[in-house]
mmCIF file of C-alpha atoms in Angstrom:
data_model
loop_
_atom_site.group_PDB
_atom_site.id
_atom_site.type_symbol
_atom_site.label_atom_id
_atom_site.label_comp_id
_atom_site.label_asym_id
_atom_site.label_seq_id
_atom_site.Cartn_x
_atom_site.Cartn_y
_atom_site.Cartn_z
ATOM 1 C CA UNK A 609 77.512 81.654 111.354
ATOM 2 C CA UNK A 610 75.095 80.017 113.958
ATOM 3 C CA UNK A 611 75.084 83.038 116.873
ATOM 4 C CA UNK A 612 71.751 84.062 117.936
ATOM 5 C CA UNK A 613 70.037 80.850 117.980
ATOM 6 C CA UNK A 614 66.455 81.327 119.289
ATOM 7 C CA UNK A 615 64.722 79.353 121.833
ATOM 8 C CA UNK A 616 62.608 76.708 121.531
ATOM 9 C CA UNK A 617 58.811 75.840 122.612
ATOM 10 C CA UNK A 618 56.494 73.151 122.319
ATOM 11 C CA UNK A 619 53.495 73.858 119.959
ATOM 12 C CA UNK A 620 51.047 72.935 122.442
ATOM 13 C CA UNK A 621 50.455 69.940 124.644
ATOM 14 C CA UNK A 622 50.584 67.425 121.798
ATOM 15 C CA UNK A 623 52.814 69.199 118.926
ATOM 16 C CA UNK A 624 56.209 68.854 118.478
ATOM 17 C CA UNK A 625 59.235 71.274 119.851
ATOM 18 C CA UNK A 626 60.041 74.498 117.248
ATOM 19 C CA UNK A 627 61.956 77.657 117.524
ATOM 20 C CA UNK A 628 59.697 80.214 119.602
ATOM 21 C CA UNK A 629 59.072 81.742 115.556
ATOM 22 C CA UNK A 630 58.694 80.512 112.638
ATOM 23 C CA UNK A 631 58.540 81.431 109.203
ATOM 24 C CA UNK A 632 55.443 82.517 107.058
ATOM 25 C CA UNK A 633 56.650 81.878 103.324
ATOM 26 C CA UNK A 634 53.678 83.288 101.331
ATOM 27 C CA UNK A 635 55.359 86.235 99.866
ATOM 28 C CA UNK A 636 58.001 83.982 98.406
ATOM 29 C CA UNK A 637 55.657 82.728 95.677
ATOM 30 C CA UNK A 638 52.516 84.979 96.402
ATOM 31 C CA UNK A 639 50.593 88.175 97.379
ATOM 32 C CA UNK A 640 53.361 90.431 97.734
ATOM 33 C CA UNK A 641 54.450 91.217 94.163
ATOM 34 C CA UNK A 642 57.515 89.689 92.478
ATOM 35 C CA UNK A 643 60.257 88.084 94.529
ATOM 36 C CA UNK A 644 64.180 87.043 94.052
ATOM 37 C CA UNK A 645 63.952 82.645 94.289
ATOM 38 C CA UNK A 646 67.646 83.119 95.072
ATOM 39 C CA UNK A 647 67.225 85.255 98.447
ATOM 40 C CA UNK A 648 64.069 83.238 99.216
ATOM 41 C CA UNK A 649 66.328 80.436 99.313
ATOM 42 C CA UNK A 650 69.060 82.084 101.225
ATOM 43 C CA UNK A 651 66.324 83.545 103.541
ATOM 44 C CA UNK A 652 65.075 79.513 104.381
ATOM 45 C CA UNK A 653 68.664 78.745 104.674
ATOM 46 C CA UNK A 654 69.380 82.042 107.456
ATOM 47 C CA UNK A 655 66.281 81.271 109.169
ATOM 48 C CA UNK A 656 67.376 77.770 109.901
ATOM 49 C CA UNK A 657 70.457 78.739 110.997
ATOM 50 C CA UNK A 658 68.930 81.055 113.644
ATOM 51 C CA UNK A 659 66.691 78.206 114.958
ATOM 52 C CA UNK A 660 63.845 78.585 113.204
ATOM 53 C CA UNK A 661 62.112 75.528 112.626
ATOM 54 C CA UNK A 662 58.632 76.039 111.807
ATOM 55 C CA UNK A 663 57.953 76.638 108.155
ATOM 56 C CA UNK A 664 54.379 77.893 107.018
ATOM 57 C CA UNK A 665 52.595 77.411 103.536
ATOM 58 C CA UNK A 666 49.245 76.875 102.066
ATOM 59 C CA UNK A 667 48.039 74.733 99.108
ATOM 60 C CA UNK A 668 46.483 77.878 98.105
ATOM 61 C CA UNK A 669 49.390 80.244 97.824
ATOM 62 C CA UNK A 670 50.349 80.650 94.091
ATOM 63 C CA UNK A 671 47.678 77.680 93.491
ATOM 64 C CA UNK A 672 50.764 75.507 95.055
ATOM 65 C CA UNK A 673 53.605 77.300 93.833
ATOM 66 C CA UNK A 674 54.969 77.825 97.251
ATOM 67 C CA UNK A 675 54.759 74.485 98.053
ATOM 68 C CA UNK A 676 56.733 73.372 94.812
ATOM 69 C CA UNK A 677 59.129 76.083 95.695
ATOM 70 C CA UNK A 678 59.503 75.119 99.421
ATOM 71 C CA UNK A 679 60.140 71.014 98.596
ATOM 72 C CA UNK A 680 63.665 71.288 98.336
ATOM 73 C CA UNK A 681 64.629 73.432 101.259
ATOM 74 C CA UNK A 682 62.685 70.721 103.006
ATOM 75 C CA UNK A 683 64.321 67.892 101.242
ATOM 76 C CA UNK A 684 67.730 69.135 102.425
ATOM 77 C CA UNK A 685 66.484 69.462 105.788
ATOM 78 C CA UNK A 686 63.449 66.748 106.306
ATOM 79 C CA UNK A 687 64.940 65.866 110.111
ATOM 80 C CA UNK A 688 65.411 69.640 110.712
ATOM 81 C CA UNK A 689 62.077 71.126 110.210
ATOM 82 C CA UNK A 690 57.971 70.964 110.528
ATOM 83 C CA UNK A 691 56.453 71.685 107.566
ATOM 84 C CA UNK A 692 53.081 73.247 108.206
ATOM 85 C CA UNK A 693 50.535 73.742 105.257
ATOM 86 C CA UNK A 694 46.684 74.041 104.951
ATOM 87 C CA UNK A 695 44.062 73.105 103.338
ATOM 88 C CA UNK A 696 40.354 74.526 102.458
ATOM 89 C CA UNK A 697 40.516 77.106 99.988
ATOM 90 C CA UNK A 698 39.785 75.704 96.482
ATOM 91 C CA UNK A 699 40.683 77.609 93.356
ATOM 92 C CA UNK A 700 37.908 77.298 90.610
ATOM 93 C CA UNK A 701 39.733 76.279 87.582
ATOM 94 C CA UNK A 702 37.487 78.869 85.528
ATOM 95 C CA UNK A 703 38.561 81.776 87.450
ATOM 96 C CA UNK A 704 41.974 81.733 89.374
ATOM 97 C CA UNK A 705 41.573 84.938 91.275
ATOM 98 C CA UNK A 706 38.902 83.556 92.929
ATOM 99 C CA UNK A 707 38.786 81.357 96.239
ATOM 100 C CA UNK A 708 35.789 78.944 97.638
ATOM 101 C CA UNK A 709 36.248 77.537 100.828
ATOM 102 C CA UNK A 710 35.618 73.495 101.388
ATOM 103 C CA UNK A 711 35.800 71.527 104.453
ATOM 104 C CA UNK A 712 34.228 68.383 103.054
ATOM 105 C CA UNK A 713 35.865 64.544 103.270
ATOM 106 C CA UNK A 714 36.667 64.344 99.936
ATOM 107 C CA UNK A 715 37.910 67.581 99.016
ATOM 108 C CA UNK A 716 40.289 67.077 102.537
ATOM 109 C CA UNK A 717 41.038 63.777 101.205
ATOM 110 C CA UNK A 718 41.901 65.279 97.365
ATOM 111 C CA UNK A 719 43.930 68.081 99.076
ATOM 112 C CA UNK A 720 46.300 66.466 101.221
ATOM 113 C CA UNK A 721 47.487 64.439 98.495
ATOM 114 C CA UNK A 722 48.155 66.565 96.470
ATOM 115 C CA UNK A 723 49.997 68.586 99.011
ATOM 116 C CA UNK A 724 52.194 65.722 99.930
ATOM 117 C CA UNK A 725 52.727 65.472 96.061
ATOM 118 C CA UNK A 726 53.933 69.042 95.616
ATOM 119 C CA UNK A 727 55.912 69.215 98.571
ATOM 120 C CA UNK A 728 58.066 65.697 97.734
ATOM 121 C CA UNK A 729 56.924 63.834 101.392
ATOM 122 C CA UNK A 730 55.726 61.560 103.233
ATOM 123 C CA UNK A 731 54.109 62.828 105.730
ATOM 124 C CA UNK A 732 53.483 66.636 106.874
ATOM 125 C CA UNK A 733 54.304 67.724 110.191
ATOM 126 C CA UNK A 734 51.414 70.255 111.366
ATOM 127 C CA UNK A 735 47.750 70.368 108.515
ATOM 128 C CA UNK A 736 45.456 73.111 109.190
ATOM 129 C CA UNK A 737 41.887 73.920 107.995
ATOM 130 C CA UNK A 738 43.070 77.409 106.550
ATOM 131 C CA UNK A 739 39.119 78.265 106.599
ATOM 132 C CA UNK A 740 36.136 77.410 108.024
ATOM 133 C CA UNK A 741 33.089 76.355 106.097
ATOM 134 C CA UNK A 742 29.846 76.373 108.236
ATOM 135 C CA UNK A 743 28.037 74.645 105.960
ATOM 136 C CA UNK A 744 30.003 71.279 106.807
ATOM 137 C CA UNK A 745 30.030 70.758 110.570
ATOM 138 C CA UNK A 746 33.549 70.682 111.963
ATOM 139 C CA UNK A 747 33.277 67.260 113.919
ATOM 140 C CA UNK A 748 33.046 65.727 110.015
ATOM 141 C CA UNK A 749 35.859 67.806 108.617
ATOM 142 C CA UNK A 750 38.021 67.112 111.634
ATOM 143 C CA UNK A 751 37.494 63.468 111.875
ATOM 144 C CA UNK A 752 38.526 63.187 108.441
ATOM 145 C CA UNK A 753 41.675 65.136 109.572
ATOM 146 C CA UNK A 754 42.033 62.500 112.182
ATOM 147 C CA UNK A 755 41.545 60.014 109.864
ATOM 148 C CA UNK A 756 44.603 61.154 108.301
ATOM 149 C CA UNK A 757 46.856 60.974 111.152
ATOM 150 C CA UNK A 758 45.728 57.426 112.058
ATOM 151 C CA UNK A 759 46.912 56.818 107.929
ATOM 152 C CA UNK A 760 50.658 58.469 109.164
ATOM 153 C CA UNK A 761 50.150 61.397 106.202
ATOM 154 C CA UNK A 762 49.106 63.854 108.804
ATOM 155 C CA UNK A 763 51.401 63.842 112.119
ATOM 156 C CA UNK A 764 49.721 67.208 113.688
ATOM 157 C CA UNK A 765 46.178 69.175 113.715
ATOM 158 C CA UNK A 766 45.471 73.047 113.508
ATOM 159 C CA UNK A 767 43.263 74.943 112.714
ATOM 160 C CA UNK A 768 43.435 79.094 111.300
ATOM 161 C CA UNK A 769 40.419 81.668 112.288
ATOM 162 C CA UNK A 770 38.512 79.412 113.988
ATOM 163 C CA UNK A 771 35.915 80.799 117.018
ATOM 164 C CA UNK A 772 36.548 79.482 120.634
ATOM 165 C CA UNK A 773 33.540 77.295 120.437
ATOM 166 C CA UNK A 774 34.790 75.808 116.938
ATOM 167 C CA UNK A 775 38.201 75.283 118.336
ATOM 168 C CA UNK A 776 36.307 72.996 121.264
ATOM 169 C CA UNK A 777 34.438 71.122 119.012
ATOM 170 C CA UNK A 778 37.774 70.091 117.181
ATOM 171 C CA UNK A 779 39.362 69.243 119.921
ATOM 172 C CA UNK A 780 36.927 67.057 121.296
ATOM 173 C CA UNK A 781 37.021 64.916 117.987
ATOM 174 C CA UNK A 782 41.354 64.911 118.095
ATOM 175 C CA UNK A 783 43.483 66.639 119.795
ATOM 176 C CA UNK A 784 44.063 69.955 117.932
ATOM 177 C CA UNK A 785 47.890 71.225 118.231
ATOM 178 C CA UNK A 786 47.816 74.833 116.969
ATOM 179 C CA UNK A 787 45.139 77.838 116.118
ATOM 180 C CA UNK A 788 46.567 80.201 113.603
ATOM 181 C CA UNK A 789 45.125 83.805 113.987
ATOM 182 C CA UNK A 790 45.700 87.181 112.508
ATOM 183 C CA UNK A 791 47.128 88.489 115.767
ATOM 184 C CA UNK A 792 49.022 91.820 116.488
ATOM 185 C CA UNK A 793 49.701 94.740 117.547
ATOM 186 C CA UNK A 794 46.631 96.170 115.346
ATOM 187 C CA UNK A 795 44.497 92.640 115.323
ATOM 188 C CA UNK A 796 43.654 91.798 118.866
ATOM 189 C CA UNK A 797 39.908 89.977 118.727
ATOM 190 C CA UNK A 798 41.127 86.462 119.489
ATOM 191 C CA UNK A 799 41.856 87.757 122.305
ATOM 192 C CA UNK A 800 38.466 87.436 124.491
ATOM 193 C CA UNK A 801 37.469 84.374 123.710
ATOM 194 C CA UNK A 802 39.849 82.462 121.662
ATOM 195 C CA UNK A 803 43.059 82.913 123.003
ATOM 196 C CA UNK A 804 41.539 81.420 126.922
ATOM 197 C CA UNK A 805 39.821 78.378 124.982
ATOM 198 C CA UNK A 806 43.313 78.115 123.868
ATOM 199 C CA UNK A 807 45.062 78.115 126.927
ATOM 200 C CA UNK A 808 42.857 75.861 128.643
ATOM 201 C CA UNK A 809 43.087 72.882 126.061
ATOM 202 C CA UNK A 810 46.950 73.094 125.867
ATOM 203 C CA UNK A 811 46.594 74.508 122.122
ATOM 204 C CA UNK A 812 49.317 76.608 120.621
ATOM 205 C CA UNK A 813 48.571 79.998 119.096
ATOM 206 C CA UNK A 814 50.382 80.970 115.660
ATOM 207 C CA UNK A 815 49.970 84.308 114.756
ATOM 208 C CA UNK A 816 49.927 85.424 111.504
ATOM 209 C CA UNK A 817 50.746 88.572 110.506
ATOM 210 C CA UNK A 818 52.370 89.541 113.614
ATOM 211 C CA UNK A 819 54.011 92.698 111.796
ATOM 212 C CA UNK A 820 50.253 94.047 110.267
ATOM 213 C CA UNK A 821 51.522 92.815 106.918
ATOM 214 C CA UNK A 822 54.679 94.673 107.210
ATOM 215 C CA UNK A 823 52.916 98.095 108.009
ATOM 216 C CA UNK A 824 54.194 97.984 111.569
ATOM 217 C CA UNK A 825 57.682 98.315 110.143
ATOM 218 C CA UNK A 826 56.798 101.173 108.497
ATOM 219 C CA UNK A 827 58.305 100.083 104.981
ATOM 220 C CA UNK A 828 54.730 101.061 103.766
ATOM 221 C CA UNK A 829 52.432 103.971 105.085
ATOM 222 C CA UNK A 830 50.092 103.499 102.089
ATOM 223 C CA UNK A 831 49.665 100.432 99.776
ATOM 224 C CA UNK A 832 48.340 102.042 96.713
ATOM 225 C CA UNK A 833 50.740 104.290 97.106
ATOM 226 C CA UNK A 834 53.972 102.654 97.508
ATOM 227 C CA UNK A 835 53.156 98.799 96.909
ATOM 228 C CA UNK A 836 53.560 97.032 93.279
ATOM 229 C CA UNK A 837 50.305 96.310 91.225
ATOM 230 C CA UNK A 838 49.141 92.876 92.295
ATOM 231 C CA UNK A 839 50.073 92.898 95.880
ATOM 232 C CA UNK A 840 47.150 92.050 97.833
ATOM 233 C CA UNK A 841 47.179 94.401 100.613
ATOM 234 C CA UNK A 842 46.234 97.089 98.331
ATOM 235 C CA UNK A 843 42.991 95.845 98.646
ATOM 236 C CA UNK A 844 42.937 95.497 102.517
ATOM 237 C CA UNK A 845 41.031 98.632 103.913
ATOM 238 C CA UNK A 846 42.998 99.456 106.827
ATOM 239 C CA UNK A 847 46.150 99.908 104.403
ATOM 240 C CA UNK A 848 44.425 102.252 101.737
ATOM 241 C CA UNK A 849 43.221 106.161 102.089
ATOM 242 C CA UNK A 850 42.382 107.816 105.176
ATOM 243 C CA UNK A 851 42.662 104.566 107.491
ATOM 244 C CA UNK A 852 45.901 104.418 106.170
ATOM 245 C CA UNK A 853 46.937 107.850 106.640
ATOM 246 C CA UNK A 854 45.401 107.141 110.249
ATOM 247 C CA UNK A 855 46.976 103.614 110.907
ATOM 248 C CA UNK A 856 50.196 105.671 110.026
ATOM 249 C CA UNK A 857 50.403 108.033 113.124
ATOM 250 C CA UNK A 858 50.188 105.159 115.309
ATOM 251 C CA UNK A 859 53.736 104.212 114.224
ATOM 252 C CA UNK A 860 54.915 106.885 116.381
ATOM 253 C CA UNK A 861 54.348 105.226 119.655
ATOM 254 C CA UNK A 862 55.877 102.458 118.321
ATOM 255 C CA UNK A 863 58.565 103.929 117.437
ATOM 256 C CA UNK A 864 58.808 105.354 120.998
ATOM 257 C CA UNK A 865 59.382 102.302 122.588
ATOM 258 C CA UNK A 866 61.338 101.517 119.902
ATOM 259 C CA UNK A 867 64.209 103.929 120.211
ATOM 260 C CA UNK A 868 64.614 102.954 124.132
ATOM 261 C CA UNK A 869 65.502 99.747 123.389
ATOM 262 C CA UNK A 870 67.744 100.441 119.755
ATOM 263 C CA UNK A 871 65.264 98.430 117.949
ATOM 264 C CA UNK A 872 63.745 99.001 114.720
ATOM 265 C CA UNK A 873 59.334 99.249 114.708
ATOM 266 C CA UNK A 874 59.130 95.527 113.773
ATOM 267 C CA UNK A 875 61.158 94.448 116.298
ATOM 268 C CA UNK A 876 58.988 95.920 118.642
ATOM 269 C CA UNK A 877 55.786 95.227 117.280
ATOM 270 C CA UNK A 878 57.418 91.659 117.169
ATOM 271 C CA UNK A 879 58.637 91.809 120.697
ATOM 272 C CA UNK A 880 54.952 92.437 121.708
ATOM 273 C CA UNK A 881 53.381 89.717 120.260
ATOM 274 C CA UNK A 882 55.908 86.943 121.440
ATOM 275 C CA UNK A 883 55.403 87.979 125.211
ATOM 276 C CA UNK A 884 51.802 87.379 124.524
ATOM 277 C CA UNK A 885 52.918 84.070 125.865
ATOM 278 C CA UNK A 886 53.916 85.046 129.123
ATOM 279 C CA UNK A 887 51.214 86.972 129.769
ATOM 280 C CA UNK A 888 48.434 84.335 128.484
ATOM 281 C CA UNK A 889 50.429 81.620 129.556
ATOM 282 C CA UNK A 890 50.270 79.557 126.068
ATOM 283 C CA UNK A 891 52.515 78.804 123.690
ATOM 284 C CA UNK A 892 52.847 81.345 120.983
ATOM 285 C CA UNK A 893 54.831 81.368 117.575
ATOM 286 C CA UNK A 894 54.769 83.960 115.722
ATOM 287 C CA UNK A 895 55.399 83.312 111.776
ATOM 288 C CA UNK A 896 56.380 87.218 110.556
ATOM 289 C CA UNK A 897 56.710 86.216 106.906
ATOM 290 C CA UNK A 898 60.078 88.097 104.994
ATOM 291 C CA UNK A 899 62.178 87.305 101.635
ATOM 292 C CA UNK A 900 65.124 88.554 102.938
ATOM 293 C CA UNK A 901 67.812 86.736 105.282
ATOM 294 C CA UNK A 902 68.551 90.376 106.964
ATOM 295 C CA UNK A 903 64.953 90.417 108.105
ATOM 296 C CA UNK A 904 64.751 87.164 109.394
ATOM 297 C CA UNK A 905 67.981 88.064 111.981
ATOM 298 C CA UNK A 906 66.330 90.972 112.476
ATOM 299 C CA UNK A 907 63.228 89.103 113.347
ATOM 300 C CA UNK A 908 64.623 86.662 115.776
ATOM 301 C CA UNK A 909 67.033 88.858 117.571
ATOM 302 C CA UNK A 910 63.259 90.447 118.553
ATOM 303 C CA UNK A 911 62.797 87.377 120.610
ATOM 304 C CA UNK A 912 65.182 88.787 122.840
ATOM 305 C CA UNK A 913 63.407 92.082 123.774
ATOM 306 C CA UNK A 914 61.479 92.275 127.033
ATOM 307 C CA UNK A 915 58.874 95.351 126.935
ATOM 308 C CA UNK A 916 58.334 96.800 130.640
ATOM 309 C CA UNK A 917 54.794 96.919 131.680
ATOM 310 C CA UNK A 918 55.038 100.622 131.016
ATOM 311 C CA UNK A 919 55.651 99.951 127.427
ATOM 312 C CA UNK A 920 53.292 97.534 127.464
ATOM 313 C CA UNK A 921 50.827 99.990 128.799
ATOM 314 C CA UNK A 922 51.396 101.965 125.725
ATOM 315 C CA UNK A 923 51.323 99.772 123.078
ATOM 316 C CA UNK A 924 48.305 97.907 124.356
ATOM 317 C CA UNK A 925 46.319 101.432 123.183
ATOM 318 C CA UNK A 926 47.142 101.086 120.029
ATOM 319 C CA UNK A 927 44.146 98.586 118.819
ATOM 320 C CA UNK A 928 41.807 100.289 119.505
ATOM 321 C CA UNK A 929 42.759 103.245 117.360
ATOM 322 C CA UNK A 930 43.142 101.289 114.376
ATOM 323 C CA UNK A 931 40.834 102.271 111.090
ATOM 324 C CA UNK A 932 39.604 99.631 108.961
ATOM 325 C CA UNK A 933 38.746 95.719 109.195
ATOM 326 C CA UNK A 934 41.919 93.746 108.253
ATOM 327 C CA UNK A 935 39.980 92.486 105.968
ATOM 328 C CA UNK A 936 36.699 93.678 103.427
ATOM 329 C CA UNK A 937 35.091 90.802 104.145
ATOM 330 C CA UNK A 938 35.292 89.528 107.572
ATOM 331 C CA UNK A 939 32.745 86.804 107.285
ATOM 332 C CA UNK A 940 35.894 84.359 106.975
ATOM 333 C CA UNK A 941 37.241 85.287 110.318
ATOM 334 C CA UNK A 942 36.478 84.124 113.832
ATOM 335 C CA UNK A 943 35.736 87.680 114.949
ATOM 336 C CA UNK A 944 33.071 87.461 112.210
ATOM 337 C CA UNK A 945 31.825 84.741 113.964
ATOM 338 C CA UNK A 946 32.048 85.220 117.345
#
């Protein structure tokens, strides 16, 4: 079954053509509590079949578990997909809950090797700096990122949370061909600055965590509540107490616009964030992470909802009502930098 095909777009002026979202795989190997390998594997296989052809992973997630898992999905498809992953947050071999971030040459060098080990290939399609460190300026770290595209293991640059003025500074040293940002209906601070440096370089914005971690779909209202031990968003403060009993009533004008349309609250929420490129006028792919191939049709079919500037209206209010950072420590962030 190949209905519903999404559209395609071209991650920025100097990236390749994808579907208009992609695929966050994280919670196949890590963060969100135990998963089924079998309907992770059917999941990659649906979301292909929809169009989807950006797939998103970190050395870092599962300490490169999800890459190992990922390598043969992208085996079978090599000529189908871009395989994005990242670099820059090194796991101490003492202490494996813990996560230092590095930007220097030779931990860049050391990392992307090992990535291309893990995921079985050549080359990877799209390598971002998943974090910044300010103690090594970014013209070194990206040159050595450039360095790796002149060697053919690199084809594409991005970098995630990076400020405006960061994302310049890259781009003056390579062309950069995609920012990946927290970005949402609750996580809007990219917005002033970022999102217009964007724009006017002809970079791509990726937003990550488009559905609030999956508390926009409402499949969670509190996570140490109703989430397994281990899952990481129980220790994310707008999930947790009152900010979550808070970020909860927001739902319900959500879920307003929602029913108009027979959609579901992600599909909304989703809907939102991919006409973020209309009215920015940048490319944007959203990468709503799921284990489950039901999700994923449910996800793309949301490319297909256009919110009137009425609802627009309304669910632009919603940010600013939101309790809690999205994260404890923000310091990692490009709103903590701005």
């Amino acid at each position: 079954m190949t209905d519903g095909r999404i559209t395609t777009a071209k991650l920025g002026d100097n990236g390749p053509e994808v579907g208009v979202q992609g695929l966050g795989c994280m919670g196949m190997s890590f963060g969100y509590g135990p998963s089924d390998a079998d309907a992770s594997r059917a999941t990659l296989e649906r979301a292909l079949e929809l169009g989807v052809t950006l797939y998103d992973t970190a050395d870092a997630y599962g300490a490169g578990e999800n890459e190992r898992f990922l390598s043969p999905f992208f085996k079978a498809h090599r000529d189908e997909v871009v395989i994005a992953t990242k670099f820059a947050l090194s796991i101490p071999p003492d202490d494996p809950t813990r996560r230092i971030v590095r930007n220097d040459p030779p931990y860049i060098r050391q990392a992307v090797e090992e990535s291309l080990k893990r995921l079985d290939v050549d080359v990877i399609d799209l390598y971002y700096m998943h974090r910044r460190d300010v103690n090594v300026p970014i013209e070194e770290s990206v040159g050595t990122m450039a360095d790796l595209v002149r060697e053919g293991k690199v084809k594409h640059l991005g970098l995630s949370e990076v400020t405006a003025d960061e994302l310049r500074a890259a781009h003056a040293v390579h062309p950069i061909a995609a920012v990946q940002s927290e970005w949402s209906l609750f996580s809007r601070d990219i917005e002033p600055k970022v999102v217009p440096a964007a724009r006017d370089l002809g970079v791509a914005l990726v937003p990550y965590s488009p559905l609030g971690r999956g508390f926009l779909t409402g499949s969670f209202t509190n996570a140490e509540q109703d989430l397994t031990p281990g899952d990481f968003r129980r220790q994310q403060p707008r999930f947790t107490g009152d900010n979550a009993t808070a970020n909860a009533s927001l739902l319900e004008l959500i879920r307003s616009v929602a029913d108009s349309h027979g959609a579901s609250l992600g599909q909304i929420a989703l809907a939102w964030v991919q006409q973020q490129a209309t009215i920015h006028n940048l490319p944007v792919i959203p990468i709503p992470g799921t284990r489950n191939p039901s999700r994923v049709e449910e996800n793309t079919a949301a490319t297909r909802i256009v919110l009137t500037d009425e609802q627009l209206d309304l669910l632009n209010g919603i940010a600013a009502q939101v309790a809690g950072n999205r994260y404890a420590d923000m310091a990692f962030t490009s709103a903590g930098r701005e």
